[in-house]
Amino acid sequence: MKLIVALSLVSATLAAVSDLPVDSHGLVQLNDKRYTALTAVPREHYSVVLLTALGSQYNCAFCKEFDPQFKAIGSTVRAAQASRGKNTPEIILGNLDFSAGQETFQKLQIASAPNLWIYPPTKGPHAKVANENESPEPIRFDFAGSSPEELGDQAMEWISQITGTKMKIKRPFDYLKFTRMVVSIAAIIGSLYIFYAVAGTIFYSRHFWAVLTIGAILIFNGGQMFTQIRHMPYSSRGGYVAQGFQEQFGAEVHIVAATYAILAFSTISLAISVPRIKHEGTQAMLAGVWVVIQVMVFSFLLQLFRQKNGGYPFKLLL
């Protein structure tokens, strides 16, 4: 008589599990009653349950982020189960939202979400307990660190290891991500095209290379490599000019380069720009201005040399 009752209970449990509705992702949308049926003993299947809280009133952002990953896991397991062999255990995945299973959450004393649990089988070749009517503690997945995608991969591997099956998560094609990638690539190509059009004009300009070359000459003539190789400071408390020709501060490079630049520009103006002026009065005035500038700046340069070395013999005005 006891045997008949036990067989009846087993048959009722199996029938209840087989009647559970499955969605397009291979997941059973659980409530309190269905959760009890899915995890009831004895059972010959693995019950994988995600206890979550997707409602906006629960403010569980990670629940919403992980939900697509669990759906991808459900689709992967469903495809693998469709072609499983005799020695492959049955795996049933369920999704219990707090709004549909408040009694279960209270009974299990769950205070946070999401939680991913596996209830192993208690009967059959894959049973984990000696007594098929005793339900072992569920195996809990650790949601520590990582992004939702990485946790999805880890959860799939975790399920595979526990159930003894080889499965790799297969996610649906992300059209939004693909669109963003295409738009980003198009934007980069467009930006490079515009940059090339502008930069090409500058790159092939004689004036650009003239300014770049003259600037490099002025900087290097000012002693840039000397200060860089010897790791000289930019200045000191005593000023911007180091005493002696064996030392030089970084500021001297800029001072000397600027002085040479003014002298070069004044010479070019006197040789090229001033002769092109048709008005004689303006031409004479500008010529005089540039000569005065040239004499004053050259006097400053000689004074700078005398400041570095008091024995320097030459001077002009200063």
mmCIF file of C-alpha atoms in Angstrom:
data_model
loop_
_atom_site.group_PDB
_atom_site.id
_atom_site.type_symbol
_atom_site.label_atom_id
_atom_site.label_comp_id
_atom_site.label_asym_id
_atom_site.label_seq_id
_atom_site.Cartn_x
_atom_site.Cartn_y
_atom_site.Cartn_z
ATOM 1 C CA MET A 1 0.000 0.000 0.000
ATOM 2 C CA LYS A 2 2.864 2.403 0.914
ATOM 3 C CA LEU A 3 4.554 1.589 -2.387
ATOM 4 C CA ILE A 4 1.404 2.508 -4.295
ATOM 5 C CA VAL A 5 1.126 5.813 -2.399
ATOM 6 C CA ALA A 6 4.799 6.623 -3.072
ATOM 7 C CA LEU A 7 4.435 5.850 -6.776
ATOM 8 C CA SER A 8 1.350 8.023 -6.884
ATOM 9 C CA LEU A 9 3.239 10.934 -5.333
ATOM 10 C CA VAL A 10 6.103 10.527 -7.793
ATOM 11 C CA SER A 11 3.715 10.402 -10.727
ATOM 12 C CA ALA A 12 1.887 13.482 -9.469
ATOM 13 C CA THR A 13 5.160 15.387 -9.060
ATOM 14 C CA LEU A 14 6.398 14.462 -12.541
ATOM 15 C CA ALA A 15 3.049 15.386 -14.041
ATOM 16 C CA ALA A 16 3.071 18.750 -12.269
ATOM 17 C CA VAL A 17 6.560 19.535 -13.595
ATOM 18 C CA SER A 18 5.725 18.466 -17.139
ATOM 19 C CA ASP A 19 2.660 20.721 -17.111
ATOM 20 C CA LEU A 20 4.666 23.859 -16.303
ATOM 21 C CA PRO A 21 4.432 26.370 -19.181
ATOM 22 C CA VAL A 22 7.702 27.309 -20.902
ATOM 23 C CA ASP A 23 8.231 30.609 -22.732
ATOM 24 C CA SER A 24 10.166 31.233 -25.956
ATOM 25 C CA HIS A 25 13.456 31.373 -24.029
ATOM 26 C CA GLY A 26 12.935 27.975 -22.429
ATOM 27 C CA LEU A 27 12.104 29.502 -19.041
ATOM 28 C CA VAL A 28 9.232 28.654 -16.730
ATOM 29 C CA GLN A 29 7.661 31.869 -15.443
ATOM 30 C CA LEU A 30 7.175 30.844 -11.838
ATOM 31 C CA ASN A 31 4.837 31.825 -9.056
ATOM 32 C CA ASP A 32 4.591 30.407 -5.542
ATOM 33 C CA LYS A 33 2.691 27.306 -6.688
ATOM 34 C CA ARG A 34 4.892 26.592 -9.697
ATOM 35 C CA TYR A 35 8.056 27.131 -7.656
ATOM 36 C CA THR A 36 6.875 24.519 -5.179
ATOM 37 C CA ALA A 37 6.113 22.099 -8.008
ATOM 38 C CA LEU A 38 9.486 22.673 -9.714
ATOM 39 C CA THR A 39 11.509 22.126 -6.546
ATOM 40 C CA ALA A 40 9.372 19.368 -5.032
ATOM 41 C CA VAL A 41 10.877 15.974 -4.210
ATOM 42 C CA PRO A 42 11.408 13.434 -5.480
ATOM 43 C CA ARG A 43 12.736 14.934 -8.742
ATOM 44 C CA GLU A 44 14.872 13.513 -11.533
ATOM 45 C CA HIS A 45 15.855 16.877 -13.016
ATOM 46 C CA TYR A 46 18.005 19.862 -12.161
ATOM 47 C CA SER A 47 15.918 22.894 -11.243
ATOM 48 C CA VAL A 48 17.734 26.140 -12.054
ATOM 49 C CA VAL A 49 15.864 29.083 -10.544
ATOM 50 C CA LEU A 50 16.524 32.804 -10.838
ATOM 51 C CA LEU A 51 14.920 34.731 -7.979
ATOM 52 C CA THR A 52 14.720 38.325 -9.143
ATOM 53 C CA ALA A 53 12.838 41.616 -8.807
ATOM 54 C CA LEU A 54 12.249 43.292 -12.157
ATOM 55 C CA GLY A 55 9.567 45.772 -11.107
ATOM 56 C CA SER A 56 10.579 49.433 -11.203
ATOM 57 C CA GLN A 57 9.309 49.849 -7.641
ATOM 58 C CA TYR A 58 12.082 47.543 -6.377
ATOM 59 C CA ASN A 59 14.938 49.643 -7.840
ATOM 60 C CA CYS A 60 16.991 46.574 -8.730
ATOM 61 C CA ALA A 61 19.016 47.809 -11.700
ATOM 62 C CA PHE A 62 21.223 44.721 -11.815
ATOM 63 C CA CYS A 63 18.139 42.461 -11.947
ATOM 64 C CA LYS A 64 17.177 44.159 -15.220
ATOM 65 C CA GLU A 65 20.762 43.992 -16.523
ATOM 66 C CA PHE A 66 21.115 40.275 -15.794
ATOM 67 C CA ASP A 67 17.659 39.315 -17.096
ATOM 68 C CA PRO A 68 18.734 39.220 -20.807
ATOM 69 C CA GLN A 69 21.695 37.054 -19.823
ATOM 70 C CA PHE A 70 19.446 34.526 -18.085
ATOM 71 C CA LYS A 71 17.146 34.459 -21.110
ATOM 72 C CA ALA A 72 20.180 33.706 -23.298
ATOM 73 C CA ILE A 73 21.126 30.914 -20.871
ATOM 74 C CA GLY A 74 17.579 29.563 -21.101
ATOM 75 C CA SER A 75 17.681 29.510 -24.907
ATOM 76 C CA THR A 76 21.082 27.804 -24.835
ATOM 77 C CA VAL A 77 19.933 25.110 -22.394
ATOM 78 C CA ARG A 78 16.699 24.587 -24.323
ATOM 79 C CA ALA A 79 18.629 23.970 -27.567
ATOM 80 C CA ALA A 80 21.012 21.583 -25.794
ATOM 81 C CA GLN A 81 18.166 19.692 -24.107
ATOM 82 C CA ALA A 82 16.393 19.174 -27.422
ATOM 83 C CA SER A 83 19.193 16.877 -28.581
ATOM 84 C CA ARG A 84 20.291 15.422 -25.245
ATOM 85 C CA GLY A 85 21.176 11.779 -24.920
ATOM 86 C CA LYS A 86 19.960 9.200 -22.446
ATOM 87 C CA ASN A 87 22.810 9.900 -20.027
ATOM 88 C CA THR A 88 22.295 13.657 -20.115
ATOM 89 C CA PRO A 89 20.286 14.998 -17.163
ATOM 90 C CA GLU A 90 17.164 17.057 -17.664
ATOM 91 C CA ILE A 91 17.560 20.724 -16.801
ATOM 92 C CA ILE A 92 14.562 22.973 -16.174
ATOM 93 C CA LEU A 93 15.062 26.704 -15.790
ATOM 94 C CA GLY A 94 12.609 28.951 -14.000
ATOM 95 C CA ASN A 95 12.296 32.652 -13.326
ATOM 96 C CA LEU A 96 10.573 33.760 -10.101
ATOM 97 C CA ASP A 97 9.888 37.479 -9.801
ATOM 98 C CA PHE A 98 9.226 38.953 -6.377
ATOM 99 C CA SER A 99 5.859 40.318 -7.509
ATOM 100 C CA ALA A 100 4.697 36.754 -8.309
ATOM 101 C CA GLY A 101 6.374 34.917 -5.424
ATOM 102 C CA GLN A 102 6.361 37.051 -2.305
ATOM 103 C CA GLU A 103 5.438 34.082 -0.107
ATOM 104 C CA THR A 104 8.373 32.087 -1.470
ATOM 105 C CA PHE A 105 10.786 34.990 -0.909
ATOM 106 C CA GLN A 106 9.576 35.302 2.685
ATOM 107 C CA LYS A 107 9.747 31.560 3.252
ATOM 108 C CA LEU A 108 13.324 31.419 1.931
ATOM 109 C CA GLN A 109 14.214 34.609 3.849
ATOM 110 C CA ILE A 110 15.585 36.306 0.745
ATOM 111 C CA ALA A 111 16.393 39.977 1.350
ATOM 112 C CA SER A 112 18.241 40.817 -1.880
ATOM 113 C CA ALA A 113 18.121 39.971 -5.568
ATOM 114 C CA PRO A 114 19.025 38.490 -7.948
ATOM 115 C CA ASN A 115 19.736 34.972 -6.683
ATOM 116 C CA LEU A 116 20.563 32.039 -8.944
ATOM 117 C CA TRP A 117 20.058 28.622 -7.353
ATOM 118 C CA ILE A 118 20.296 25.044 -8.565
ATOM 119 C CA TYR A 119 18.269 22.257 -6.965
ATOM 120 C CA PRO A 120 19.968 18.955 -7.896
ATOM 121 C CA PRO A 121 17.943 15.796 -8.585
ATOM 122 C CA THR A 122 17.080 13.468 -5.709
ATOM 123 C CA LYS A 123 16.159 10.452 -7.826
ATOM 124 C CA GLY A 124 17.629 8.613 -10.762
ATOM 125 C CA PRO A 125 21.230 8.220 -11.999
ATOM 126 C CA HIS A 126 22.079 11.858 -11.275
ATOM 127 C CA ALA A 127 20.688 11.929 -7.729
ATOM 128 C CA LYS A 128 22.816 13.751 -5.159
ATOM 129 C CA VAL A 129 21.195 12.291 -2.002
ATOM 130 C CA ALA A 130 20.561 8.814 -0.639
ATOM 131 C CA ASN A 131 16.920 9.462 0.201
ATOM 132 C CA GLU A 132 14.951 10.671 -2.801
ATOM 133 C CA ASN A 133 12.413 12.372 -0.556
ATOM 134 C CA GLU A 134 15.028 14.568 1.112
ATOM 135 C CA SER A 135 15.825 17.786 -0.715
ATOM 136 C CA PRO A 136 19.426 19.012 -0.368
ATOM 137 C CA GLU A 137 20.283 22.670 0.053
ATOM 138 C CA PRO A 138 20.293 24.547 -3.259
ATOM 139 C CA ILE A 139 23.640 25.389 -4.818
ATOM 140 C CA ARG A 140 24.029 29.162 -4.967
ATOM 141 C CA PHE A 141 25.764 31.191 -7.676
ATOM 142 C CA ASP A 142 28.047 34.012 -6.537
ATOM 143 C CA PHE A 143 27.182 37.339 -8.211
ATOM 144 C CA ALA A 144 30.508 38.930 -7.286
ATOM 145 C CA GLY A 145 32.102 41.643 -9.462
ATOM 146 C CA SER A 146 32.177 41.487 -13.267
ATOM 147 C CA SER A 147 29.777 42.907 -15.845
ATOM 148 C CA PRO A 148 26.392 41.322 -16.685
ATOM 149 C CA GLU A 149 27.880 39.719 -19.829
ATOM 150 C CA GLU A 150 30.787 38.199 -17.914
ATOM 151 C CA LEU A 151 28.454 36.981 -15.170
ATOM 152 C CA GLY A 152 26.260 35.415 -17.859
ATOM 153 C CA ASP A 153 29.247 33.467 -19.179
ATOM 154 C CA GLN A 154 30.261 32.466 -15.651
ATOM 155 C CA ALA A 155 26.714 31.365 -14.794
ATOM 156 C CA MET A 156 26.533 29.234 -17.944
ATOM 157 C CA GLU A 157 29.855 27.595 -17.096
ATOM 158 C CA TRP A 158 28.702 27.099 -13.497
ATOM 159 C CA ILE A 159 25.504 25.354 -14.640
ATOM 160 C CA SER A 160 27.502 23.186 -17.059
ATOM 161 C CA GLN A 161 29.918 22.063 -14.345
ATOM 162 C CA ILE A 162 27.198 21.195 -11.839
ATOM 163 C CA THR A 163 24.971 19.371 -14.324
ATOM 164 C CA GLY A 164 27.872 17.666 -16.086
ATOM 165 C CA THR A 165 26.952 19.029 -19.510
ATOM 166 C CA LYS A 166 29.016 21.068 -21.949
ATOM 167 C CA MET A 167 27.224 24.249 -22.929
ATOM 168 C CA LYS A 168 28.383 27.674 -24.035
ATOM 169 C CA ILE A 169 26.033 30.617 -23.904
ATOM 170 C CA LYS A 170 24.674 31.761 -27.265
ATOM 171 C CA ARG A 171 23.339 35.284 -27.260
ATOM 172 C CA PRO A 172 20.925 36.646 -29.874
ATOM 173 C CA PHE A 173 22.317 39.038 -32.450
ATOM 174 C CA ASP A 174 22.465 42.538 -30.955
ATOM 175 C CA TYR A 175 21.153 44.790 -33.730
ATOM 176 C CA LEU A 176 21.441 47.904 -31.565
ATOM 177 C CA LYS A 177 25.092 47.231 -30.811
ATOM 178 C CA PHE A 178 25.738 46.506 -34.495
ATOM 179 C CA THR A 179 24.036 49.772 -35.497
ATOM 180 C CA ARG A 180 26.109 51.717 -32.994
ATOM 181 C CA MET A 181 29.280 50.112 -34.314
ATOM 182 C CA VAL A 182 28.386 50.937 -37.938
ATOM 183 C CA VAL A 183 27.550 54.544 -37.028
ATOM 184 C CA SER A 184 30.787 54.863 -35.039
ATOM 185 C CA ILE A 185 32.880 53.489 -37.906
ATOM 186 C CA ALA A 186 31.132 55.804 -40.371
ATOM 187 C CA ALA A 187 31.760 58.764 -38.059
ATOM 188 C CA ILE A 188 35.442 57.853 -37.732
ATOM 189 C CA ILE A 189 35.846 57.467 -41.508
ATOM 190 C CA GLY A 190 34.063 60.777 -42.098
ATOM 191 C CA SER A 191 36.219 62.524 -39.512
ATOM 192 C CA LEU A 192 39.391 61.101 -41.047
ATOM 193 C CA TYR A 193 38.262 62.229 -44.508
ATOM 194 C CA ILE A 194 37.599 65.768 -43.290
ATOM 195 C CA PHE A 195 40.837 65.784 -41.317
ATOM 196 C CA TYR A 196 42.784 64.584 -44.353
ATOM 197 C CA ALA A 197 41.212 67.282 -46.525
ATOM 198 C CA VAL A 198 42.221 69.985 -44.033
ATOM 199 C CA ALA A 199 45.502 68.442 -42.943
ATOM 200 C CA GLY A 200 46.457 67.671 -46.543
ATOM 201 C CA THR A 201 46.241 71.347 -47.430
ATOM 202 C CA ILE A 202 48.419 72.220 -44.454
ATOM 203 C CA PHE A 203 50.793 69.301 -44.972
ATOM 204 C CA TYR A 204 51.562 70.255 -48.572
ATOM 205 C CA SER A 205 51.859 73.979 -47.803
ATOM 206 C CA ARG A 206 55.310 75.543 -48.201
ATOM 207 C CA HIS A 207 54.476 78.107 -45.542
ATOM 208 C CA PHE A 208 53.721 75.358 -43.006
ATOM 209 C CA TRP A 209 57.061 73.660 -43.570
ATOM 210 C CA ALA A 210 58.867 77.001 -43.609
ATOM 211 C CA VAL A 211 57.442 77.953 -40.205
ATOM 212 C CA LEU A 212 58.112 74.469 -38.822
ATOM 213 C CA THR A 213 61.688 74.398 -40.115
ATOM 214 C CA ILE A 214 62.569 77.911 -38.971
ATOM 215 C CA GLY A 215 60.992 77.238 -35.576
ATOM 216 C CA ALA A 216 63.062 74.067 -35.165
ATOM 217 C CA ILE A 217 66.240 75.893 -36.198
ATOM 218 C CA LEU A 218 65.604 78.685 -33.708
ATOM 219 C CA ILE A 219 64.852 76.281 -30.845
ATOM 220 C CA PHE A 220 67.886 74.105 -31.504
ATOM 221 C CA ASN A 221 70.172 77.115 -31.993
ATOM 222 C CA GLY A 222 68.911 78.337 -28.643
ATOM 223 C CA GLY A 223 70.367 75.220 -26.981
ATOM 224 C CA GLN A 224 67.369 72.902 -26.618
ATOM 225 C CA MET A 225 69.394 69.685 -26.888
ATOM 226 C CA PHE A 226 72.009 70.975 -24.432
ATOM 227 C CA THR A 227 69.428 71.522 -21.692
ATOM 228 C CA GLN A 228 67.559 68.310 -22.504
ATOM 229 C CA ILE A 229 70.619 66.056 -22.463
ATOM 230 C CA ARG A 230 71.962 67.558 -19.239
ATOM 231 C CA HIS A 231 68.506 67.779 -17.609
ATOM 232 C CA MET A 232 68.978 71.443 -16.759
ATOM 233 C CA PRO A 233 66.271 73.256 -14.730
ATOM 234 C CA TYR A 234 64.062 75.842 -16.385
ATOM 235 C CA SER A 235 65.251 78.645 -14.098
ATOM 236 C CA SER A 236 66.655 79.335 -10.639
ATOM 237 C CA ARG A 237 65.950 81.743 -7.823
ATOM 238 C CA GLY A 238 68.746 83.958 -9.111
ATOM 239 C CA GLY A 239 67.082 84.481 -12.487
ATOM 240 C CA TYR A 240 66.611 82.962 -15.908
ATOM 241 C CA VAL A 241 70.241 83.165 -17.105
ATOM 242 C CA ALA A 242 72.929 80.786 -15.845
ATOM 243 C CA GLN A 243 76.431 82.150 -15.334
ATOM 244 C CA GLY A 244 79.100 80.779 -17.665
ATOM 245 C CA PHE A 245 78.960 79.148 -21.062
ATOM 246 C CA GLN A 246 79.065 75.641 -19.540
ATOM 247 C CA GLU A 247 75.572 75.957 -18.057
ATOM 248 C CA GLN A 248 72.222 77.006 -19.456
ATOM 249 C CA PHE A 249 68.687 77.098 -18.079
ATOM 250 C CA GLY A 250 65.642 76.046 -20.064
ATOM 251 C CA ALA A 251 64.345 79.619 -20.057
ATOM 252 C CA GLU A 252 67.434 80.738 -21.980
ATOM 253 C CA VAL A 253 66.410 78.517 -24.887
ATOM 254 C CA HIS A 254 63.158 80.427 -25.294
ATOM 255 C CA ILE A 255 64.791 83.835 -24.734
ATOM 256 C CA VAL A 256 67.523 83.227 -27.307
ATOM 257 C CA ALA A 257 65.101 81.627 -29.788
ATOM 258 C CA ALA A 258 62.696 84.584 -29.501
ATOM 259 C CA THR A 259 65.599 87.010 -29.976
ATOM 260 C CA TYR A 260 66.798 85.188 -33.094
ATOM 261 C CA ALA A 261 63.211 85.077 -34.405
ATOM 262 C CA ILE A 262 62.803 88.864 -34.099
ATOM 263 C CA LEU A 263 66.176 89.462 -35.771
ATOM 264 C CA ALA A 264 65.303 87.066 -38.593
ATOM 265 C CA PHE A 265 61.856 88.585 -39.125
ATOM 266 C CA SER A 266 63.257 92.125 -39.158
ATOM 267 C CA THR A 267 65.922 91.147 -41.690
ATOM 268 C CA ILE A 268 63.360 89.456 -43.969
ATOM 269 C CA SER A 269 61.062 92.466 -43.713
ATOM 270 C CA LEU A 270 63.878 94.858 -44.629
ATOM 271 C CA ALA A 271 64.938 92.675 -47.554
ATOM 272 C CA ILE A 272 61.536 91.670 -48.980
ATOM 273 C CA SER A 273 58.521 93.457 -47.494
ATOM 274 C CA VAL A 274 59.742 97.064 -47.220
ATOM 275 C CA PRO A 275 60.984 97.361 -50.849
ATOM 276 C CA ARG A 276 57.503 96.367 -52.089
ATOM 277 C CA ILE A 277 55.847 99.374 -50.444
ATOM 278 C CA LYS A 278 55.118 101.940 -53.152
ATOM 279 C CA HIS A 279 54.660 104.964 -50.901
ATOM 280 C CA GLU A 280 58.122 106.395 -50.244
ATOM 281 C CA GLY A 281 57.247 107.971 -46.906
ATOM 282 C CA THR A 282 55.725 104.785 -45.530
ATOM 283 C CA GLN A 283 58.624 102.784 -46.908
ATOM 284 C CA ALA A 284 61.190 105.016 -45.225
ATOM 285 C CA MET A 285 59.315 105.008 -41.918
ATOM 286 C CA LEU A 286 58.998 101.187 -41.803
ATOM 287 C CA ALA A 287 62.622 100.787 -42.802
ATOM 288 C CA GLY A 288 63.641 103.015 -39.921
ATOM 289 C CA VAL A 289 61.386 101.153 -37.468
ATOM 290 C CA TRP A 290 62.815 97.774 -38.435
ATOM 291 C CA VAL A 291 66.395 99.071 -38.252
ATOM 292 C CA VAL A 292 65.777 100.427 -34.743
ATOM 293 C CA ILE A 293 64.170 97.130 -33.678
ATOM 294 C CA GLN A 294 67.070 95.184 -35.131
ATOM 295 C CA VAL A 295 69.691 97.313 -33.388
ATOM 296 C CA MET A 296 67.884 97.179 -30.027
ATOM 297 C CA VAL A 297 67.305 93.419 -30.150
ATOM 298 C CA PHE A 298 70.881 92.746 -31.254
ATOM 299 C CA SER A 299 72.094 94.956 -28.398
ATOM 300 C CA PHE A 300 69.984 92.844 -26.008
ATOM 301 C CA LEU A 301 71.548 89.674 -27.443
ATOM 302 C CA LEU A 302 75.077 90.979 -26.886
ATOM 303 C CA GLN A 303 74.130 92.079 -23.376
ATOM 304 C CA LEU A 304 72.839 88.554 -22.718
ATOM 305 C CA PHE A 305 76.200 87.135 -23.750
ATOM 306 C CA ARG A 306 77.962 89.607 -21.395
ATOM 307 C CA GLN A 307 75.580 88.573 -18.589
ATOM 308 C CA LYS A 308 76.584 84.936 -19.011
ATOM 309 C CA ASN A 309 80.276 85.808 -19.117
ATOM 310 C CA GLY A 310 81.536 89.154 -17.887
ATOM 311 C CA GLY A 311 84.621 88.844 -20.069
ATOM 312 C CA TYR A 312 82.640 88.923 -23.324
ATOM 313 C CA PRO A 313 84.246 91.816 -25.245
ATOM 314 C CA PHE A 314 81.429 93.029 -27.506
ATOM 315 C CA LYS A 315 78.502 95.353 -26.837
ATOM 316 C CA LEU A 316 76.310 97.739 -28.824
ATOM 317 C CA LEU A 317 73.915 100.039 -26.931
ATOM 318 C CA LEU A 318 73.078 98.210 -23.699
#
